[in-house]
Amino acid sequence: AQSVAQPEDQVNVAEGNPLTVKCTYSVSGNPYLFWYVQYPNRGLQFLLKYITGDNLVKGSYGFEAEFNKSQTSFHLKKPSALVSDSALYFCAVRDGAGNMLTFGGGTRLMVKP
Amino acid sequence: DAGVTQSPTHLIKTRGQQVTLRCSPKSGHDTVSWYQQALGQGPQFIFQYYEEEERQRGNFPDRFSGHQFPNYSSELNVNALLLGDSALYLCASGTGYKNIQYFGAGTRLSVL
């Protein structure tokens, strides 16, 4: 069975500082990895995905994620945080054969001015 | 181009009742998946429909059923509602299993 762990319930960062939101995964076969963001009373908005290729994936709104196969991690990063980045972030994994996304529990990002 | 649309946005039911939630996929998408997001948790996969058939199912009881119509829209039905069914129900659409799933804003179901 596939699983995703987001070890931090909340990450606090000052505006302008770099941010990292951590994600580790477990899946059989090659992983398909995703990051989504959820704003209050909204659905999930796609940020970026890793299917194959370069380990550093660039996505929307200046976000990027680093895939590390040996550590089974897919951490979300941004060089300079904005107050508007404050939201709930979800990491998800899908295996190569199945269709379902398995999500982590989410990490709340708080960016303070 | 409309994204994934869900209706209704909010719903209040009592225990034992039945509910139907509706989803229209993004234009050009043929696959619809349903997820349940309990308060403070990540979404959990209920099932996925493609070509009007249930293709994969998560760990949900048979009280949860669905349907996909020829125009690719979908319904989620929940029978014999329990208090624990209170959650945000999210619909996602896409094309193929490698591609991105796009989510609607969800239906907030409250069971009293």
PDB file of N, CA and C in Angstrom, chain A residues 38-74:
ATOM      1  N   GLN A  38      -4.230  24.270  -0.780  1.00  0.00           N
ATOM      2  CA  GLN A  38      -5.651  24.496  -0.495  1.00  0.00           C
ATOM      3  C   GLN A  38      -5.812  25.771   0.306  1.00  0.00           C
ATOM      4  N   TYR A  39      -6.568  26.709  -0.239  1.00  0.00           N
ATOM      5  CA  TYR A  39      -6.904  27.928   0.473  1.00  0.00           C
ATOM      6  C   TYR A  39      -8.234  27.719   1.194  1.00  0.00           C
ATOM      7  N   PRO A  40      -8.533  28.504   2.226  1.00  0.00           N
ATOM      8  CA  PRO A  40      -9.759  28.311   3.009  1.00  0.00           C
ATOM      9  C   PRO A  40     -11.010  28.237   2.137  1.00  0.00           C
ATOM     10  N   ASN A  41     -11.824  27.216   2.427  1.00  0.00           N
ATOM     11  CA  ASN A  41     -13.104  27.024   1.731  1.00  0.00           C
ATOM     12  C   ASN A  41     -12.937  26.852   0.229  1.00  0.00           C
ATOM     13  N   ARG A  42     -11.799  26.307  -0.163  1.00  0.00           N
ATOM     14  CA  ARG A  42     -11.547  26.081  -1.580  1.00  0.00           C
ATOM     15  C   ARG A  42     -11.114  24.629  -1.789  1.00  0.00           C
ATOM     16  N   GLY A  43     -11.176  24.192  -3.029  1.00  0.00           N
ATOM     17  CA  GLY A  43     -10.656  22.873  -3.378  1.00  0.00           C
ATOM     18  C   GLY A  43      -9.147  22.900  -3.469  1.00  0.00           C
ATOM     19  N   LEU A  44      -8.583  21.821  -3.953  1.00  0.00           N
ATOM     20  CA  LEU A  44      -7.135  21.724  -4.078  1.00  0.00           C
ATOM     21  C   LEU A  44      -6.682  22.282  -5.425  1.00  0.00           C
ATOM     22  N   GLN A  45      -5.604  23.046  -5.375  1.00  0.00           N
ATOM     23  CA  GLN A  45      -5.051  23.649  -6.585  1.00  0.00           C
ATOM     24  C   GLN A  45      -3.701  23.025  -6.875  1.00  0.00           C
ATOM     25  N   PHE A  46      -3.519  22.526  -8.088  1.00  0.00           N
ATOM     26  CA  PHE A  46      -2.286  21.862  -8.486  1.00  0.00           C
ATOM     27  C   PHE A  46      -1.112  22.844  -8.504  1.00  0.00           C
ATOM     28  N   LEU A  47       0.029  22.412  -7.926  1.00  0.00           N
ATOM     29  CA  LEU A  47       1.241  23.222  -7.946  1.00  0.00           C
ATOM     30  C   LEU A  47       2.296  22.660  -8.892  1.00  0.00           C
ATOM     31  N   LEU A  48       2.610  21.370  -8.725  1.00  0.00           N
ATOM     32  CA  LEU A  48       3.646  20.765  -9.555  1.00  0.00           C
ATOM     33  C   LEU A  48       3.594  19.245  -9.432  1.00  0.00           C
ATOM     34  N   LYS A  49       4.295  18.581 -10.363  1.00  0.00           N
ATOM     35  CA  LYS A  49       4.329  17.123 -10.369  1.00  0.00           C
ATOM     36  C   LYS A  49       5.720  16.632 -10.760  1.00  0.00           C
ATOM     37  N   TYR A  50       6.033  15.435 -10.297  1.00  0.00           N
ATOM     38  CA  TYR A  50       7.215  14.698 -10.752  1.00  0.00           C
ATOM     39  C   TYR A  50       6.748  13.367 -11.319  1.00  0.00           C
ATOM     40  N   ILE A  51       7.095  13.137 -12.577  1.00  0.00           N
ATOM     41  CA  ILE A  51       6.793  11.853 -13.191  1.00  0.00           C
ATOM     42  C   ILE A  51       8.102  11.129 -13.485  1.00  0.00           C
ATOM     43  N   THR A  52       9.002  11.803 -14.160  1.00  0.00           N
ATOM     44  CA  THR A  52      10.303  11.259 -14.481  1.00  0.00           C
ATOM     45  C   THR A  52      11.197  12.415 -14.915  1.00  0.00           C
ATOM     46  N   GLY A  53      12.492  12.183 -14.992  1.00  0.00           N
ATOM     47  CA  GLY A  53      13.365  13.232 -15.497  1.00  0.00           C
ATOM     48  C   GLY A  53      14.133  13.919 -14.398  1.00  0.00           C
ATOM     49  N   ASP A  54      14.315  15.228 -14.540  1.00  0.00           N
ATOM     50  CA  ASP A  54      15.104  16.005 -13.604  1.00  0.00           C
ATOM     51  C   ASP A  54      14.545  15.908 -12.197  1.00  0.00           C
ATOM     52  N   ASN A  55      15.443  15.821 -11.235  1.00  0.00           N
ATOM     53  CA  ASN A  55      15.010  15.694  -9.844  1.00  0.00           C
ATOM     54  C   ASN A  55      14.452  16.999  -9.292  1.00  0.00           C
ATOM     55  N   LEU A  56      14.769  18.124  -9.898  1.00  0.00           N
ATOM     56  CA  LEU A  56      14.242  19.413  -9.468  1.00  0.00           C
ATOM     57  C   LEU A  56      13.116  19.807 -10.415  1.00  0.00           C
ATOM     58  N   VAL A  57      11.935  19.915  -9.861  1.00  0.00           N
ATOM     59  CA  VAL A  57      10.745  20.217 -10.648  1.00  0.00           C
ATOM     60  C   VAL A  57      10.280  21.631 -10.337  1.00  0.00           C
ATOM     61  N   LYS A  58      10.021  22.404 -11.365  1.00  0.00           N
ATOM     62  CA  LYS A  58       9.515  23.760 -11.171  1.00  0.00           C
ATOM     63  C   LYS A  58       8.016  23.784 -11.419  1.00  0.00           C
ATOM     64  N   GLY A  59       7.311  24.579 -10.591  1.00  0.00           N
ATOM     65  CA  GLY A  59       5.869  24.631 -10.709  1.00  0.00           C
ATOM     66  C   GLY A  59       5.340  26.049 -10.713  1.00  0.00           C
ATOM     67  N   SER A  60       4.089  26.160 -10.288  1.00  0.00           N
ATOM     68  CA  SER A  60       3.397  27.444 -10.308  1.00  0.00           C
ATOM     69  C   SER A  60       3.850  28.335  -9.157  1.00  0.00           C
ATOM     70  N   TYR A  61       3.705  29.651  -9.359  1.00  0.00           N
ATOM     71  CA  TYR A  61       3.898  30.665  -8.315  1.00  0.00           C
ATOM     72  C   TYR A  61       5.300  30.631  -7.696  1.00  0.00           C
ATOM     73  N   GLY A  62       6.302  30.184  -8.454  1.00  0.00           N
ATOM     74  CA  GLY A  62       7.670  30.184  -7.973  1.00  0.00           C
ATOM     75  C   GLY A  62       8.043  28.999  -7.113  1.00  0.00           C
ATOM     76  N   PHE A  63       7.140  28.051  -6.951  1.00  0.00           N
ATOM     77  CA  PHE A  63       7.437  26.863  -6.156  1.00  0.00           C
ATOM     78  C   PHE A  63       8.228  25.843  -6.977  1.00  0.00           C
ATOM     79  N   GLU A  64       9.026  25.072  -6.284  1.00  0.00           N
ATOM     80  CA  GLU A  64       9.760  23.967  -6.887  1.00  0.00           C
ATOM     81  C   GLU A  64       9.835  22.838  -5.876  1.00  0.00           C
ATOM     82  N   ALA A  65      10.143  21.648  -6.351  1.00  0.00           N
ATOM     83  CA  ALA A  65      10.255  20.503  -5.456  1.00  0.00           C
ATOM     84  C   ALA A  65      11.423  19.648  -5.897  1.00  0.00           C
ATOM     85  N   GLU A  66      12.067  19.059  -4.904  1.00  0.00           N
ATOM     86  CA  GLU A  66      13.232  18.219  -5.159  1.00  0.00           C
ATOM     87  C   GLU A  66      12.916  16.768  -4.871  1.00  0.00           C
ATOM     88  N   PHE A  67      13.031  15.933  -5.886  1.00  0.00           N
ATOM     89  CA  PHE A  67      12.804  14.494  -5.752  1.00  0.00           C
ATOM     90  C   PHE A  67      14.106  13.825  -5.358  1.00  0.00           C
ATOM     91  N   ASN A  68      14.056  13.013  -4.302  1.00  0.00           N
ATOM     92  CA  ASN A  68      15.228  12.273  -3.854  1.00  0.00           C
ATOM     93  C   ASN A  68      14.821  10.821  -3.691  1.00  0.00           C
ATOM     94  N   LYS A  69      15.236   9.996  -4.647  1.00  0.00           N
ATOM     95  CA  LYS A  69      14.803   8.605  -4.657  1.00  0.00           C
ATOM     96  C   LYS A  69      15.370   7.822  -3.476  1.00  0.00           C
ATOM     97  N   SER A  70      16.615   8.052  -3.126  1.00  0.00           N
ATOM     98  CA  SER A  70      17.233   7.278  -2.044  1.00  0.00           C
ATOM     99  C   SER A  70      16.608   7.600  -0.694  1.00  0.00           C
ATOM    100  N   GLN A  71      16.169   8.832  -0.512  1.00  0.00           N
ATOM    101  CA  GLN A  71      15.523   9.220   0.737  1.00  0.00           C
ATOM    102  C   GLN A  71      13.998   9.165   0.630  1.00  0.00           C
ATOM    103  N   THR A  72      13.484   8.751  -0.491  1.00  0.00           N
ATOM    104  CA  THR A  72      12.029   8.715  -0.776  1.00  0.00           C
ATOM    105  C   THR A  72      11.367   9.998  -0.298  1.00  0.00           C
ATOM    106  N   SER A  73      11.938  11.116  -0.739  1.00  0.00           N
ATOM    107  CA  SER A  73      11.400  12.410  -0.331  1.00  0.00           C
ATOM    108  C   SER A  73      11.061  13.263  -1.546  1.00  0.00           C
ATOM    109  N   PHE A  74      10.171  14.216  -1.315  1.00  0.00           N
ATOM    110  CA  PHE A  74       9.756  15.133  -2.377  1.00  0.00           C
ATOM    111  C   PHE A  74       9.390  16.447  -1.693  1.00  0.00           C
TER     112      PHE A  74
END
